């Protein structure tokens, strides 16, 4: 934006030019009676004054300070490739260098929290045999519905040694085979209880606990 003082002076000068044009035209009309006034000269003078004001008020071009780059070659900061951190080894990764990341998937603190949550769920699973024996189908369903969601996510984190995108989520690995076997067996207990086949539920429960023991051994729980 142009400074105020030069802009004000320019506006005053333009107003003076326009005023002078009108004054001269008025004097001419007073001298010559019954003659059609020449408005073409006034319009031209007003247009010239407007162009003068516009040209003086426009800021100076800043092209001297612009920098350009193409696909990361150059110094232009508007280029997406030049917005990547200088120490980022991957030129197509917009995130920071992995050495500076805060999240570490195999941090013992995260694993410890997941194990603590699993231990709480394992204690709740020990309440199943009395419920199955006394044929409390709704209580079996309620307990497993509340526990299976969090238990599965915690066990998966421990199995993969990290969250999705960081850990090993190859379902064909031996740890995952053990984990999925337990998940299936505990679901079999739930389905049997819901269908009120309590003898089958009682038979599936120790199989689920055996599969859980195998998983613990595989992940060195």
JSON list of C-alpha atoms in Angstrom, two decimals:
[
{"chain": "A", "resi": 1, "resn": "UNK", "atom": "CA", "xyz": [0.00, 0.00, 0.00]},
{"chain": "A", "resi": 2, "resn": "UNK", "atom": "CA", "xyz": [1.30, 3.48, -0.92]},
{"chain": "A", "resi": 3, "resn": "UNK", "atom": "CA", "xyz": [2.18, 5.85, 1.94]},
{"chain": "A", "resi": 4, "resn": "UNK", "atom": "CA", "xyz": [-0.61, 8.24, 3.00]},
{"chain": "A", "resi": 5, "resn": "UNK", "atom": "CA", "xyz": [1.24, 11.55, 2.41]},
{"chain": "A", "resi": 6, "resn": "UNK", "atom": "CA", "xyz": [2.05, 10.97, -1.32]},
{"chain": "A", "resi": 7, "resn": "UNK", "atom": "CA", "xyz": [-1.45, 9.60, -1.92]},
{"chain": "A", "resi": 8, "resn": "UNK", "atom": "CA", "xyz": [-3.05, 12.64, -0.30]},
{"chain": "A", "resi": 9, "resn": "UNK", "atom": "CA", "xyz": [-0.91, 15.00, -2.35]},
{"chain": "A", "resi": 10, "resn": "UNK", "atom": "CA", "xyz": [-1.85, 13.13, -5.53]},
{"chain": "A", "resi": 11, "resn": "UNK", "atom": "CA", "xyz": [-5.56, 13.36, -4.74]},
{"chain": "A", "resi": 12, "resn": "UNK", "atom": "CA", "xyz": [-5.26, 17.11, -4.09]},
{"chain": "A", "resi": 13, "resn": "UNK", "atom": "CA", "xyz": [-3.43, 17.58, -7.39]},
{"chain": "A", "resi": 14, "resn": "UNK", "atom": "CA", "xyz": [-6.08, 15.61, -9.28]},
{"chain": "A", "resi": 15, "resn": "UNK", "atom": "CA", "xyz": [-8.86, 17.63, -7.65]},
{"chain": "A", "resi": 16, "resn": "UNK", "atom": "CA", "xyz": [-7.06, 20.80, -8.68]},
{"chain": "A", "resi": 17, "resn": "UNK", "atom": "CA", "xyz": [-6.82, 19.65, -12.28]},
{"chain": "A", "resi": 18, "resn": "UNK", "atom": "CA", "xyz": [-10.52, 18.79, -12.41]},
{"chain": "A", "resi": 19, "resn": "UNK", "atom": "CA", "xyz": [-11.47, 22.08, -10.75]},
{"chain": "A", "resi": 20, "resn": "UNK", "atom": "CA", "xyz": [-9.38, 24.06, -13.23]},
{"chain": "A", "resi": 21, "resn": "UNK", "atom": "CA", "xyz": [-11.04, 22.28, -16.15]},
{"chain": "A", "resi": 22, "resn": "UNK", "atom": "CA", "xyz": [-14.51, 23.11, -14.83]},
{"chain": "A", "resi": 23, "resn": "UNK", "atom": "CA", "xyz": [-13.51, 26.75, -14.19]},
{"chain": "A", "resi": 24, "resn": "UNK", "atom": "CA", "xyz": [-12.17, 27.21, -17.70]},
{"chain": "A", "resi": 25, "resn": "UNK", "atom": "CA", "xyz": [-15.24, 25.62, -19.20]},
{"chain": "A", "resi": 26, "resn": "UNK", "atom": "CA", "xyz": [-17.48, 27.93, -17.14]},
{"chain": "A", "resi": 27, "resn": "UNK", "atom": "CA", "xyz": [-15.64, 31.04, -18.32]},
{"chain": "A", "resi": 28, "resn": "UNK", "atom": "CA", "xyz": [-15.90, 29.92, -21.94]},
{"chain": "A", "resi": 29, "resn": "UNK", "atom": "CA", "xyz": [-19.64, 29.35, -21.64]},
{"chain": "A", "resi": 30, "resn": "UNK", "atom": "CA", "xyz": [-20.03, 32.83, -20.12]},
{"chain": "A", "resi": 31, "resn": "UNK", "atom": "CA", "xyz": [-18.24, 34.40, -23.08]},
{"chain": "A", "resi": 32, "resn": "UNK", "atom": "CA", "xyz": [-20.09, 32.48, -25.78]},
{"chain": "A", "resi": 33, "resn": "UNK", "atom": "CA", "xyz": [-23.86, 32.52, -25.40]},
{"chain": "A", "resi": 34, "resn": "UNK", "atom": "CA", "xyz": [-26.26, 30.00, -26.93]},
{"chain": "A", "resi": 35, "resn": "UNK", "atom": "CA", "xyz": [-23.36, 27.69, -27.95]},
{"chain": "A", "resi": 36, "resn": "UNK", "atom": "CA", "xyz": [-23.39, 23.99, -27.02]},
{"chain": "A", "resi": 37, "resn": "UNK", "atom": "CA", "xyz": [-20.68, 23.42, -24.38]},
{"chain": "A", "resi": 38, "resn": "UNK", "atom": "CA", "xyz": [-17.71, 21.25, -25.34]},
{"chain": "A", "resi": 39, "resn": "UNK", "atom": "CA", "xyz": [-17.87, 18.44, -22.79]},
{"chain": "A", "resi": 40, "resn": "UNK", "atom": "CA", "xyz": [-15.43, 16.19, -24.67]},
{"chain": "A", "resi": 41, "resn": "UNK", "atom": "CA", "xyz": [-12.43, 18.13, -23.39]},
{"chain": "A", "resi": 42, "resn": "UNK", "atom": "CA", "xyz": [-13.68, 17.97, -19.80]},
{"chain": "A", "resi": 43, "resn": "UNK", "atom": "CA", "xyz": [-14.13, 14.19, -19.98]},
{"chain": "A", "resi": 44, "resn": "UNK", "atom": "CA", "xyz": [-10.65, 13.73, -21.42]},
{"chain": "A", "resi": 45, "resn": "UNK", "atom": "CA", "xyz": [-9.10, 15.87, -18.70]},
{"chain": "A", "resi": 46, "resn": "UNK", "atom": "CA", "xyz": [-10.99, 14.01, -15.96]},
{"chain": "A", "resi": 47, "resn": "UNK", "atom": "CA", "xyz": [-9.93, 10.64, -17.39]},
{"chain": "A", "resi": 48, "resn": "UNK", "atom": "CA", "xyz": [-6.29, 11.77, -17.51]},
{"chain": "A", "resi": 49, "resn": "UNK", "atom": "CA", "xyz": [-6.47, 12.88, -13.89]},
{"chain": "A", "resi": 50, "resn": "UNK", "atom": "CA", "xyz": [-7.97, 9.53, -12.82]},
{"chain": "A", "resi": 51, "resn": "UNK", "atom": "CA", "xyz": [-5.26, 7.59, -14.64]},
{"chain": "A", "resi": 52, "resn": "UNK", "atom": "CA", "xyz": [-2.63, 9.78, -12.99]},
{"chain": "A", "resi": 53, "resn": "UNK", "atom": "CA", "xyz": [-4.03, 9.08, -9.52]},
{"chain": "A", "resi": 54, "resn": "UNK", "atom": "CA", "xyz": [-4.25, 5.34, -10.16]},
{"chain": "A", "resi": 55, "resn": "UNK", "atom": "CA", "xyz": [-0.72, 5.07, -11.49]},
{"chain": "A", "resi": 56, "resn": "UNK", "atom": "CA", "xyz": [0.77, 7.00, -8.59]},
{"chain": "A", "resi": 57, "resn": "UNK", "atom": "CA", "xyz": [-1.21, 5.10, -5.95]},
{"chain": "A", "resi": 58, "resn": "UNK", "atom": "CA", "xyz": [-0.19, 1.63, -7.20]},
{"chain": "A", "resi": 59, "resn": "UNK", "atom": "CA", "xyz": [2.56, -0.04, -5.13]},
{"chain": "A", "resi": 60, "resn": "UNK", "atom": "CA", "xyz": [5.88, -0.78, -6.71]},
{"chain": "A", "resi": 61, "resn": "UNK", "atom": "CA", "xyz": [6.14, -4.28, -8.20]},
{"chain": "A", "resi": 62, "resn": "UNK", "atom": "CA", "xyz": [7.69, -6.83, -5.83]},
{"chain": "A", "resi": 63, "resn": "UNK", "atom": "CA", "xyz": [8.93, -9.17, -8.51]},
{"chain": "A", "resi": 64, "resn": "UNK", "atom": "CA", "xyz": [12.51, -8.56, -7.41]},
{"chain": "A", "resi": 65, "resn": "UNK", "atom": "CA", "xyz": [11.85, -10.47, -4.16]},
{"chain": "A", "resi": 66, "resn": "UNK", "atom": "CA", "xyz": [10.09, -13.48, -5.68]},
{"chain": "A", "resi": 67, "resn": "UNK", "atom": "CA", "xyz": [11.79, -16.87, -5.77]},
{"chain": "A", "resi": 68, "resn": "UNK", "atom": "CA", "xyz": [10.69, -19.80, -7.85]},
{"chain": "A", "resi": 69, "resn": "UNK", "atom": "CA", "xyz": [11.31, -23.53, -7.79]},
{"chain": "A", "resi": 70, "resn": "UNK", "atom": "CA", "xyz": [10.17, -26.51, -9.82]},
{"chain": "A", "resi": 71, "resn": "UNK", "atom": "CA", "xyz": [9.81, -29.94, -8.18]},
{"chain": "A", "resi": 72, "resn": "UNK", "atom": "CA", "xyz": [12.08, -28.89, -5.32]},
{"chain": "A", "resi": 73, "resn": "UNK", "atom": "CA", "xyz": [14.82, -27.34, -7.45]},
{"chain": "A", "resi": 74, "resn": "UNK", "atom": "CA", "xyz": [15.19, -23.70, -6.53]},
{"chain": "A", "resi": 75, "resn": "UNK", "atom": "CA", "xyz": [14.51, -21.51, -3.52]},
{"chain": "A", "resi": 76, "resn": "UNK", "atom": "CA", "xyz": [10.77, -20.90, -3.79]},
{"chain": "A", "resi": 77, "resn": "UNK", "atom": "CA", "xyz": [9.05, -21.71, -0.49]},
{"chain": "A", "resi": 78, "resn": "UNK", "atom": "CA", "xyz": [5.64, -21.91, -2.18]},
{"chain": "A", "resi": 79, "resn": "UNK", "atom": "CA", "xyz": [6.68, -25.16, -3.84]},
{"chain": "A", "resi": 80, "resn": "UNK", "atom": "CA", "xyz": [5.34, -28.17, -1.90]},
{"chain": "A", "resi": 81, "resn": "UNK", "atom": "CA", "xyz": [8.66, -30.00, -2.23]},
{"chain": "A", "resi": 82, "resn": "UNK", "atom": "CA", "xyz": [10.50, -27.18, -0.46]},
{"chain": "A", "resi": 83, "resn": "UNK", "atom": "CA", "xyz": [8.15, -27.30, 2.53]},
{"chain": "A", "resi": 84, "resn": "UNK", "atom": "CA", "xyz": [9.64, -30.63, 3.65]},
{"chain": "A", "resi": 85, "resn": "UNK", "atom": "CA", "xyz": [12.11, -30.56, 6.54]},
{"chain": "A", "resi": 86, "resn": "UNK", "atom": "CA", "xyz": [15.72, -30.32, 5.42]},
{"chain": "A", "resi": 87, "resn": "UNK", "atom": "CA", "xyz": [16.71, -33.42, 7.43]},
{"chain": "A", "resi": 88, "resn": "UNK", "atom": "CA", "xyz": [13.86, -35.58, 6.12]},
{"chain": "A", "resi": 89, "resn": "UNK", "atom": "CA", "xyz": [15.53, -38.45, 4.18]},
{"chain": "A", "resi": 90, "resn": "UNK", "atom": "CA", "xyz": [12.40, -39.13, 2.13]},
{"chain": "A", "resi": 91, "resn": "UNK", "atom": "CA", "xyz": [11.66, -36.22, -0.26]},
{"chain": "A", "resi": 92, "resn": "UNK", "atom": "CA", "xyz": [8.03, -37.34, -0.55]},
{"chain": "A", "resi": 93, "resn": "UNK", "atom": "CA", "xyz": [7.35, -37.52, 3.21]},
{"chain": "A", "resi": 94, "resn": "UNK", "atom": "CA", "xyz": [5.84, -34.34, 4.69]},
{"chain": "A", "resi": 95, "resn": "UNK", "atom": "CA", "xyz": [6.40, -35.51, 8.27]},
{"chain": "A", "resi": 96, "resn": "UNK", "atom": "CA", "xyz": [9.45, -34.90, 10.44]},
{"chain": "A", "resi": 97, "resn": "UNK", "atom": "CA", "xyz": [12.54, -37.08, 10.46]},
{"chain": "A", "resi": 98, "resn": "UNK", "atom": "CA", "xyz": [11.72, -40.42, 12.16]},
{"chain": "A", "resi": 99, "resn": "UNK", "atom": "CA", "xyz": [14.61, -39.93, 14.57]},
{"chain": "A", "resi": 100, "resn": "UNK", "atom": "CA", "xyz": [12.69, -37.03, 16.16]},
{"chain": "A", "resi": 101, "resn": "UNK", "atom": "CA", "xyz": [9.30, -38.77, 16.50]},
{"chain": "A", "resi": 102, "resn": "UNK", "atom": "CA", "xyz": [7.64, -38.83, 19.90]},
{"chain": "A", "resi": 103, "resn": "UNK", "atom": "CA", "xyz": [5.72, -42.09, 19.47]},
{"chain": "A", "resi": 104, "resn": "UNK", "atom": "CA", "xyz": [7.83, -45.26, 19.70]},
{"chain": "A", "resi": 105, "resn": "UNK", "atom": "CA", "xyz": [5.75, -48.36, 19.05]},
{"chain": "A", "resi": 106, "resn": "UNK", "atom": "CA", "xyz": [7.81, -50.75, 21.20]},
{"chain": "A", "resi": 107, "resn": "UNK", "atom": "CA", "xyz": [8.08, -48.41, 24.17]},
{"chain": "A", "resi": 108, "resn": "UNK", "atom": "CA", "xyz": [7.96, -50.61, 27.32]},
{"chain": "A", "resi": 109, "resn": "UNK", "atom": "CA", "xyz": [5.59, -48.12, 28.93]},
{"chain": "A", "resi": 110, "resn": "UNK", "atom": "CA", "xyz": [2.93, -48.71, 26.27]},
{"chain": "A", "resi": 111, "resn": "UNK", "atom": "CA", "xyz": [3.31, -52.49, 26.47]},
{"chain": "A", "resi": 112, "resn": "UNK", "atom": "CA", "xyz": [3.02, -52.37, 30.27]},
{"chain": "A", "resi": 113, "resn": "UNK", "atom": "CA", "xyz": [-0.26, -50.45, 30.07]},
{"chain": "A", "resi": 114, "resn": "UNK", "atom": "CA", "xyz": [-1.69, -52.93, 27.58]},
{"chain": "A", "resi": 115, "resn": "UNK", "atom": "CA", "xyz": [-0.67, -55.86, 29.80]},
{"chain": "A", "resi": 116, "resn": "UNK", "atom": "CA", "xyz": [-2.28, -54.26, 32.84]},
{"chain": "A", "resi": 117, "resn": "UNK", "atom": "CA", "xyz": [-5.56, -53.94, 30.93]},
{"chain": "A", "resi": 118, "resn": "UNK", "atom": "CA", "xyz": [-5.28, -57.54, 29.74]},
{"chain": "A", "resi": 119, "resn": "UNK", "atom": "CA", "xyz": [-4.70, -58.80, 33.29]},
{"chain": "A", "resi": 120, "resn": "UNK", "atom": "CA", "xyz": [-7.91, -57.10, 34.41]},
{"chain": "A", "resi": 121, "resn": "UNK", "atom": "CA", "xyz": [-9.83, -58.77, 31.58]},
{"chain": "A", "resi": 122, "resn": "UNK", "atom": "CA", "xyz": [-8.29, -62.17, 32.35]},
{"chain": "A", "resi": 123, "resn": "UNK", "atom": "CA", "xyz": [-9.55, -61.87, 35.94]},
{"chain": "A", "resi": 124, "resn": "UNK", "atom": "CA", "xyz": [-13.06, -61.18, 34.68]},
{"chain": "A", "resi": 125, "resn": "UNK", "atom": "CA", "xyz": [-12.91, -64.23, 32.41]},
{"chain": "A", "resi": 126, "resn": "UNK", "atom": "CA", "xyz": [-12.38, -66.41, 35.49]},
{"chain": "A", "resi": 127, "resn": "UNK", "atom": "CA", "xyz": [-15.94, -65.51, 36.52]},
{"chain": "A", "resi": 128, "resn": "UNK", "atom": "CA", "xyz": [-17.36, -67.44, 33.57]},
{"chain": "A", "resi": 129, "resn": "UNK", "atom": "CA", "xyz": [-17.42, -71.03, 34.92]},
{"chain": "A", "resi": 130, "resn": "UNK", "atom": "CA", "xyz": [-19.86, -70.29, 37.78]},
{"chain": "A", "resi": 131, "resn": "UNK", "atom": "CA", "xyz": [-22.09, -68.32, 35.42]},
{"chain": "A", "resi": 132, "resn": "UNK", "atom": "CA", "xyz": [-22.10, -71.16, 32.90]},
{"chain": "A", "resi": 133, "resn": "UNK", "atom": "CA", "xyz": [-22.74, -73.75, 35.61]},
{"chain": "A", "resi": 134, "resn": "UNK", "atom": "CA", "xyz": [-25.74, -71.83, 36.92]},
{"chain": "A", "resi": 135, "resn": "UNK", "atom": "CA", "xyz": [-26.96, -71.23, 33.34]},
{"chain": "A", "resi": 136, "resn": "UNK", "atom": "CA", "xyz": [-26.86, -67.43, 33.50]},
{"chain": "A", "resi": 137, "resn": "UNK", "atom": "CA", "xyz": [-26.86, -66.79, 29.76]},
{"chain": "A", "resi": 138, "resn": "UNK", "atom": "CA", "xyz": [-27.40, -63.02, 29.95]},
{"chain": "A", "resi": 139, "resn": "UNK", "atom": "CA", "xyz": [-24.61, -62.52, 32.47]},
{"chain": "A", "resi": 140, "resn": "UNK", "atom": "CA", "xyz": [-22.21, -64.56, 30.32]},
{"chain": "A", "resi": 141, "resn": "UNK", "atom": "CA", "xyz": [-23.18, -62.51, 27.30]},
{"chain": "A", "resi": 142, "resn": "UNK", "atom": "CA", "xyz": [-22.84, -59.21, 29.20]},
{"chain": "A", "resi": 143, "resn": "UNK", "atom": "CA", "xyz": [-19.43, -60.08, 30.63]},
{"chain": "A", "resi": 144, "resn": "UNK", "atom": "CA", "xyz": [-17.97, -61.19, 27.32]},
{"chain": "A", "resi": 145, "resn": "UNK", "atom": "CA", "xyz": [-19.51, -58.28, 25.41]},
{"chain": "A", "resi": 146, "resn": "UNK", "atom": "CA", "xyz": [-17.89, -55.80, 27.81]},
{"chain": "A", "resi": 147, "resn": "UNK", "atom": "CA", "xyz": [-14.50, -57.51, 27.86]},
{"chain": "A", "resi": 148, "resn": "UNK", "atom": "CA", "xyz": [-13.90, -58.81, 24.37]},
{"chain": "A", "resi": 149, "resn": "UNK", "atom": "CA", "xyz": [-13.58, -55.45, 22.60]},
{"chain": "A", "resi": 150, "resn": "UNK", "atom": "CA", "xyz": [-10.87, -53.97, 24.83]},
{"chain": "A", "resi": 151, "resn": "UNK", "atom": "CA", "xyz": [-9.21, -57.34, 25.40]},
{"chain": "A", "resi": 152, "resn": "UNK", "atom": "CA", "xyz": [-8.88, -57.99, 21.68]},
{"chain": "A", "resi": 153, "resn": "UNK", "atom": "CA", "xyz": [-7.35, -54.57, 20.93]},
{"chain": "A", "resi": 154, "resn": "UNK", "atom": "CA", "xyz": [-4.89, -54.87, 23.81]},
{"chain": "A", "resi": 155, "resn": "UNK", "atom": "CA", "xyz": [-3.84, -58.38, 22.82]},
{"chain": "A", "resi": 156, "resn": "UNK", "atom": "CA", "xyz": [-3.42, -57.31, 19.20]},
{"chain": "A", "resi": 157, "resn": "UNK", "atom": "CA", "xyz": [-1.15, -54.44, 20.27]},
{"chain": "A", "resi": 158, "resn": "UNK", "atom": "CA", "xyz": [1.02, -56.84, 22.30]},
{"chain": "A", "resi": 159, "resn": "UNK", "atom": "CA", "xyz": [1.04, -59.41, 19.48]},
{"chain": "A", "resi": 160, "resn": "UNK", "atom": "CA", "xyz": [2.12, -56.87, 16.87]},
{"chain": "A", "resi": 161, "resn": "UNK", "atom": "CA", "xyz": [4.42, -55.03, 19.29]},
{"chain": "A", "resi": 162, "resn": "UNK", "atom": "CA", "xyz": [2.86, -51.73, 18.24]},
{"chain": "A", "resi": 163, "resn": "UNK", "atom": "CA", "xyz": [-0.23, -50.02, 16.85]},
{"chain": "A", "resi": 164, "resn": "UNK", "atom": "CA", "xyz": [-1.51, -50.44, 13.27]},
{"chain": "A", "resi": 165, "resn": "UNK", "atom": "CA", "xyz": [0.90, -48.84, 10.84]},
{"chain": "A", "resi": 166, "resn": "UNK", "atom": "CA", "xyz": [3.88, -49.47, 13.13]},
{"chain": "A", "resi": 167, "resn": "UNK", "atom": "CA", "xyz": [3.73, -53.02, 14.42]},
{"chain": "A", "resi": 168, "resn": "UNK", "atom": "CA", "xyz": [3.77, -56.40, 12.67]},
{"chain": "A", "resi": 169, "resn": "UNK", "atom": "CA", "xyz": [0.18, -57.17, 11.68]},
{"chain": "A", "resi": 170, "resn": "UNK", "atom": "CA", "xyz": [0.92, -60.16, 9.46]},
{"chain": "A", "resi": 171, "resn": "UNK", "atom": "CA", "xyz": [-1.90, -62.52, 10.42]},
{"chain": "A", "resi": 172, "resn": "UNK", "atom": "CA", "xyz": [0.05, -65.54, 9.19]},
{"chain": "A", "resi": 173, "resn": "UNK", "atom": "CA", "xyz": [2.72, -65.18, 11.88]},
{"chain": "A", "resi": 174, "resn": "UNK", "atom": "CA", "xyz": [2.83, -67.72, 14.74]},
{"chain": "A", "resi": 175, "resn": "UNK", "atom": "CA", "xyz": [1.88, -65.13, 17.37]},
{"chain": "A", "resi": 176, "resn": "UNK", "atom": "CA", "xyz": [-1.17, -64.09, 15.40]},
{"chain": "A", "resi": 177, "resn": "UNK", "atom": "CA", "xyz": [-2.24, -67.70, 14.86]},
{"chain": "A", "resi": 178, "resn": "UNK", "atom": "CA", "xyz": [-2.28, -68.21, 18.63]},
{"chain": "A", "resi": 179, "resn": "UNK", "atom": "CA", "xyz": [-4.11, -64.94, 19.27]},
{"chain": "A", "resi": 180, "resn": "UNK", "atom": "CA", "xyz": [-6.80, -65.62, 16.67]},
{"chain": "A", "resi": 181, "resn": "UNK", "atom": "CA", "xyz": [-7.28, -69.14, 18.02]},
{"chain": "A", "resi": 182, "resn": "UNK", "atom": "CA", "xyz": [-8.07, -67.71, 21.47]},
{"chain": "A", "resi": 183, "resn": "UNK", "atom": "CA", "xyz": [-10.41, -65.09, 20.01]},
{"chain": "A", "resi": 184, "resn": "UNK", "atom": "CA", "xyz": [-12.37, -67.79, 18.20]},
{"chain": "A", "resi": 185, "resn": "UNK", "atom": "CA", "xyz": [-12.60, -70.08, 21.25]},
{"chain": "A", "resi": 186, "resn": "UNK", "atom": "CA", "xyz": [-13.86, -67.36, 23.57]},
{"chain": "A", "resi": 187, "resn": "UNK", "atom": "CA", "xyz": [-16.46, -66.36, 20.96]},
{"chain": "A", "resi": 188, "resn": "UNK", "atom": "CA", "xyz": [-17.54, -70.03, 20.85]},
{"chain": "A", "resi": 189, "resn": "UNK", "atom": "CA", "xyz": [-18.19, -69.84, 24.60]},
{"chain": "A", "resi": 190, "resn": "UNK", "atom": "CA", "xyz": [-20.32, -66.73, 24.12]},
{"chain": "A", "resi": 191, "resn": "UNK", "atom": "CA", "xyz": [-22.33, -68.24, 21.24]},
{"chain": "A", "resi": 192, "resn": "UNK", "atom": "CA", "xyz": [-22.95, -71.47, 23.17]},
{"chain": "A", "resi": 193, "resn": "UNK", "atom": "CA", "xyz": [-24.18, -69.56, 26.23]},
{"chain": "A", "resi": 194, "resn": "UNK", "atom": "CA", "xyz": [-26.46, -67.35, 24.12]},
{"chain": "A", "resi": 195, "resn": "UNK", "atom": "CA", "xyz": [-28.01, -70.44, 22.53]},
{"chain": "A", "resi": 196, "resn": "UNK", "atom": "CA", "xyz": [-28.37, -71.93, 26.03]},
{"chain": "A", "resi": 197, "resn": "UNK", "atom": "CA", "xyz": [-26.22, -74.96, 25.21]},
{"chain": "A", "resi": 198, "resn": "UNK", "atom": "CA", "xyz": [-24.41, -74.68, 28.51]},
{"chain": "A", "resi": 199, "resn": "UNK", "atom": "CA", "xyz": [-22.74, -78.09, 28.29]},
{"chain": "A", "resi": 200, "resn": "UNK", "atom": "CA", "xyz": [-21.04, -76.94, 25.10]},
{"chain": "A", "resi": 201, "resn": "UNK", "atom": "CA", "xyz": [-20.11, -73.62, 26.72]},
{"chain": "A", "resi": 202, "resn": "UNK", "atom": "CA", "xyz": [-18.57, -75.48, 29.66]},
{"chain": "A", "resi": 203, "resn": "UNK", "atom": "CA", "xyz": [-16.60, -77.62, 27.21]},
{"chain": "A", "resi": 204, "resn": "UNK", "atom": "CA", "xyz": [-15.35, -74.64, 25.18]},
{"chain": "A", "resi": 205, "resn": "UNK", "atom": "CA", "xyz": [-14.20, -72.57, 28.14]},
{"chain": "A", "resi": 206, "resn": "UNK", "atom": "CA", "xyz": [-11.11, -74.69, 29.09]},
{"chain": "A", "resi": 207, "resn": "UNK", "atom": "CA", "xyz": [-10.17, -74.81, 25.39]},
{"chain": "A", "resi": 208, "resn": "UNK", "atom": "CA", "xyz": [-10.23, -71.02, 25.31]},
{"chain": "A", "resi": 209, "resn": "UNK", "atom": "CA", "xyz": [-8.03, -70.83, 28.41]},
{"chain": "A", "resi": 210, "resn": "UNK", "atom": "CA", "xyz": [-5.58, -73.31, 26.87]},
{"chain": "A", "resi": 211, "resn": "UNK", "atom": "CA", "xyz": [-5.40, -71.18, 23.72]},
{"chain": "A", "resi": 212, "resn": "UNK", "atom": "CA", "xyz": [-4.77, -68.14, 25.92]},
{"chain": "A", "resi": 213, "resn": "UNK", "atom": "CA", "xyz": [-1.86, -69.91, 27.62]},
{"chain": "A", "resi": 214, "resn": "UNK", "atom": "CA", "xyz": [-0.38, -70.72, 24.20]},
{"chain": "A", "resi": 215, "resn": "UNK", "atom": "CA", "xyz": [-0.63, -67.08, 23.17]},
{"chain": "A", "resi": 216, "resn": "UNK", "atom": "CA", "xyz": [1.07, -65.91, 26.37]},
{"chain": "A", "resi": 217, "resn": "UNK", "atom": "CA", "xyz": [3.95, -68.29, 25.71]},
{"chain": "A", "resi": 218, "resn": "UNK", "atom": "CA", "xyz": [4.26, -67.10, 22.09]},
{"chain": "A", "resi": 219, "resn": "UNK", "atom": "CA", "xyz": [4.49, -63.41, 23.01]},
{"chain": "A", "resi": 220, "resn": "UNK", "atom": "CA", "xyz": [6.54, -64.07, 26.18]},
{"chain": "A", "resi": 221, "resn": "UNK", "atom": "CA", "xyz": [3.81, -62.47, 28.27]}
]
